[in-house]
Short mmCIF file of C-alpha atoms in Angstrom, two decimals:
data_model
loop_
_atom_site.label_atom_id
_atom_site.label_comp_id
_atom_site.label_asym_id
_atom_site.label_seq_id
_atom_site.Cartn_x
_atom_site.Cartn_y
_atom_site.Cartn_z
CA MET A 15 91.98 93.66 117.92
CA SER A 16 90.31 96.47 119.86
CA GLU A 17 92.14 99.64 119.51
CA LYS A 18 92.08 98.08 115.06
CA ILE A 19 88.16 98.73 115.59
CA ASN A 20 88.35 102.08 116.76
CA ASN A 21 90.97 103.17 114.63
CA LYS A 22 88.54 102.25 111.66
CA THR A 23 85.75 104.47 113.70
CA VAL A 24 88.23 107.36 114.19
CA LEU A 25 88.89 107.53 110.44
CA PHE A 26 85.52 106.69 108.70
CA ASN A 27 82.70 107.52 110.63
CA PRO A 28 83.64 111.34 109.51
CA LEU A 29 82.70 110.53 105.95
CA SER A 30 79.23 109.79 107.00
CA LYS A 31 77.84 109.36 110.84
CA ASP A 32 79.66 111.55 112.23
CA ASN A 33 80.07 114.18 109.46
CA PRO A 34 80.74 117.80 110.53
CA VAL A 35 79.79 118.93 108.40
CA ILE A 36 76.26 117.75 107.71
CA VAL A 37 76.27 115.98 111.93
CA GLN A 38 77.60 118.88 113.01
CA ILE A 39 77.12 121.61 110.94
CA LEU A 40 80.54 122.73 111.77
CA GLY A 41 82.82 124.76 108.68
CA ILE A 42 79.67 126.11 107.21
CA CYS A 43 80.89 129.26 106.39
CA SER A 44 83.60 128.11 104.01
CA ALA A 45 80.81 125.95 102.46
CA LEU A 46 79.67 128.60 101.19
CA ALA A 47 82.85 130.36 100.27
CA VAL A 48 84.35 128.46 98.02
CA THR A 49 82.21 126.07 96.13
CA ALA A 50 81.20 127.89 93.14
CA LYS A 51 83.87 126.02 91.53
CA VAL A 52 85.45 122.06 92.28
CA GLU A 53 88.89 123.11 91.80
CA PRO A 54 89.26 125.35 94.29
CA ALA A 55 87.04 123.28 96.66
CA LEU A 56 89.05 120.16 95.91
CA VAL A 57 91.92 122.48 96.94
CA MET A 58 90.64 124.33 100.40
CA GLY A 59 89.42 120.25 101.58
CA MET A 60 93.30 118.52 100.87
CA SER A 61 94.17 122.09 102.57
CA VAL A 62 92.33 121.74 105.94
CA ILE A 63 92.63 117.92 105.98
CA ALA A 64 97.34 118.48 105.92
CA VAL A 65 96.37 121.13 108.30
CA LEU A 66 93.79 118.99 110.87
CA ALA A 67 95.62 115.82 110.78
CA PHE A 68 99.39 117.61 111.19
CA SER A 69 98.02 119.38 114.11
CA CYS A 70 96.06 117.36 115.71
CA VAL A 71 99.68 115.18 115.87
CA ILE A 72 101.63 117.96 116.82
CA ILE A 73 99.25 118.91 119.91
CA SER A 74 98.63 114.94 121.11
CA LEU A 75 102.84 114.59 120.93
CA ILE A 76 102.54 117.78 123.42
CA ARG A 77 99.33 117.69 125.61
CA LYS A 78 100.72 116.71 128.82
CA THR A 79 103.05 119.67 128.86
CA ILE A 80 100.21 122.24 127.27
CA PRO A 81 99.65 124.73 130.82
CA THR A 82 95.31 124.25 130.21
CA ASN A 83 95.26 127.90 130.88
CA ILE A 84 96.40 128.65 127.82
CA ARG A 85 95.93 125.43 125.53
CA ILE A 86 93.69 127.78 123.22
CA ILE A 87 96.70 129.67 122.80
CA VAL A 88 99.05 127.28 121.65
CA GLN A 89 96.38 124.84 119.57
CA LEU A 90 95.78 128.54 117.54
CA VAL A 91 99.63 128.96 117.14
CA VAL A 92 100.32 125.47 115.98
CA ILE A 93 97.31 125.68 113.07
CA ALA A 94 98.69 129.34 112.36
CA GLY A 95 101.56 128.33 111.80
CA LEU A 96 100.63 125.19 109.48
CA VAL A 97 98.16 127.36 108.22
CA VAL A 98 100.75 129.82 106.57
CA ILE A 99 103.04 126.63 105.09
CA VAL A 100 99.56 125.41 103.04
CA ASN A 101 99.21 128.90 102.53
CA GLN A 102 103.54 129.69 101.46
CA LEU A 103 102.91 125.56 99.30
CA LEU A 104 100.35 127.28 97.48
CA GLN A 105 101.73 130.41 96.69
CA ALA A 106 104.61 128.51 95.33
CA TYR A 107 103.07 125.56 93.16
CA ALA A 108 98.57 126.47 92.33
CA TYR A 109 99.07 130.22 92.42
CA ASP A 110 96.66 130.40 90.06
CA VAL A 111 94.21 128.11 92.35
CA SER A 112 95.66 129.83 95.62
CA LYS A 113 94.27 133.11 93.91
CA GLN A 114 90.22 132.00 93.45
CA LEU A 115 90.78 130.97 97.35
CA SER A 116 91.59 134.42 98.80
CA VAL A 117 91.62 135.57 102.19
CA PHE A 118 90.03 132.04 102.83
CA ILE A 119 92.96 129.55 103.12
CA GLY A 120 93.96 131.76 106.39
CA LEU A 121 90.49 131.08 107.54
CA ILE A 122 91.31 127.65 107.75
CA ILE A 123 92.33 128.77 111.50
CA THR A 124 88.99 129.57 112.31
CA ASN A 125 87.53 127.15 110.81
CA CYS A 126 85.15 125.26 114.62
CA ILE A 127 85.80 121.77 113.07
CA LEU A 128 90.04 122.16 113.55
CA MET A 129 89.26 123.87 116.82
CA GLY A 130 86.94 121.93 118.80
CA ARG A 131 88.82 118.38 117.28
CA LEU A 132 92.04 119.29 119.28
CA GLU A 133 90.46 120.54 121.86
CA ALA A 134 88.05 116.97 122.14
CA PHE A 135 89.99 114.49 120.77
CA ALA A 136 93.76 115.22 120.08
CA MET A 137 94.11 116.61 123.54
CA SER A 138 93.14 113.17 125.25
CA ASN A 139 94.64 110.59 123.02
CA LYS A 140 97.33 109.45 121.29
CA PRO A 141 99.40 110.66 118.23
CA TRP A 142 97.80 107.98 115.40
CA PRO A 143 94.62 108.23 116.79
CA SER A 144 94.86 111.26 116.14
CA PHE A 145 95.82 111.82 112.98
CA LEU A 146 93.20 109.50 112.31
CA ASP A 147 91.05 111.32 113.82
CA GLY A 148 92.44 114.17 111.56
CA VAL A 149 92.60 112.37 108.17
CA GLY A 150 88.40 111.67 108.60
CA ASN A 151 87.43 114.77 109.67
CA GLY A 152 89.25 116.43 107.26
CA LEU A 153 88.59 113.41 104.62
CA GLY A 154 84.26 114.10 105.64
CA TYR A 155 84.19 118.20 105.52
CA ALA A 156 86.59 118.00 102.30
CA ILE A 157 83.65 115.66 100.50
CA ILE A 158 80.68 117.83 101.64
CA LEU A 159 82.95 121.08 99.91
CA VAL A 160 83.61 119.32 95.83
CA ILE A 161 79.75 117.30 97.24
CA VAL A 162 78.32 121.42 96.78
CA ALA A 163 80.86 121.76 94.30
CA PHE A 164 79.77 119.54 92.27
CA PHE A 165 76.21 121.02 92.04
CA ARG A 166 77.11 124.50 91.63
CA GLU A 167 79.41 124.27 88.87
CA LEU A 168 77.83 121.79 86.85
CA LEU A 169 74.77 124.04 86.82
CA GLY A 170 75.38 127.12 87.41
CA SER A 171 78.41 127.61 85.12
CA GLY A 172 78.03 124.47 82.93
CA THR A 173 81.53 123.20 83.02
CA LEU A 174 83.09 121.01 85.59
CA PHE A 175 86.38 121.86 86.69
CA ASN A 176 86.23 124.50 84.41
CA TYR A 177 85.62 122.12 81.45
CA PRO A 178 82.54 122.70 79.59
CA VAL A 179 80.68 119.44 80.20
CA ILE A 180 77.50 120.39 79.17
CA PRO A 181 76.43 120.05 75.12
CA ALA A 182 76.30 123.14 72.82
CA SER A 183 73.00 121.17 71.89
CA PHE A 184 71.37 121.43 74.33
CA TYR A 185 72.37 125.35 74.98
CA ASP A 186 70.83 125.56 71.10
CA ALA A 187 67.98 123.91 72.17
CA GLY A 188 67.14 126.57 75.19
CA TYR A 189 69.07 125.64 77.91
CA SER A 190 70.35 128.25 79.86
CA ASN A 191 72.62 127.99 83.08
CA ASN A 192 71.38 128.96 86.26
CA GLY A 193 73.66 131.39 87.49
CA LEU A 194 72.22 131.36 91.42
CA MET A 195 73.41 128.01 91.75
CA ILE A 196 77.02 130.34 91.79
CA LEU A 197 75.52 132.24 94.34
CA PRO A 198 76.41 131.94 98.18
CA PRO A 199 73.28 131.57 98.97
CA MET A 200 72.59 128.50 96.83
CA ALA A 201 75.69 126.48 98.84
CA LEU A 202 73.27 126.71 102.02
CA ILE A 203 70.71 125.42 100.08
CA VAL A 204 72.34 122.69 98.64
CA VAL A 205 73.67 121.77 102.20
CA ALA A 206 70.43 121.08 103.13
CA CYS A 207 69.32 119.71 100.57
CA ILE A 208 72.29 117.75 101.89
CA ILE A 209 71.58 117.21 104.86
CA TRP A 210 67.91 116.33 103.98
CA VAL A 211 68.89 113.15 101.87
CA HIS A 212 71.65 111.87 104.72
CA ARG A 213 68.88 111.98 107.51
CA ALA A 214 66.05 110.76 105.71
CA HIS A 215 69.23 107.22 105.35
CA ASN A 216 70.46 107.32 108.53
CA LYS A 217 67.04 106.90 111.07
CA GLU A 218 68.94 107.43 114.33
CA LEU A 219 70.80 110.77 113.37
CA GLN A 220 66.52 112.58 112.97
CA GLU A 221 65.29 114.29 115.35
CA LYS A 222 62.84 112.20 117.83
#
């Protein structure tokens, strides 16, 4: 029973209480770069989930055979191999989104969330909990990306998934899109607002 509770905690804690972006403050760079639109943010989030989950499993499976002095290199090689696979799949089946994401898919290799979870969890736990940890942290990251992208695209472009959602009558009445929202600094401000709201509702996260 305790194992199930632990697995549940490992999977769901990163969604809120231990979110990698708004609690651990990791992966901020990509949150600034790929959240001008919801679609690339969603694809980026799914890519990180896949790479993180499977790299955690692989590292967990071989953790006892990895020499300590080269463990970081091994982790990077595993991540890089999975990123190449994800990148090729995107180019084959979602080429337009792949072009939008440009180099940022490749930069998943440098995402500190991945290295942090491999080093802190996968290197010392069995494959199944490691897989859940990877999925949980990937989902936590993806949720924040999509929330940020939702507000940036809606307020900055008046669209969601590139479809207009603000009625033409609003524009006729004088409404105009906020061009600042599609600039990277606004992503940081949106993330800061999410952190503020999250900590306001989670008193244990507030600094004493």
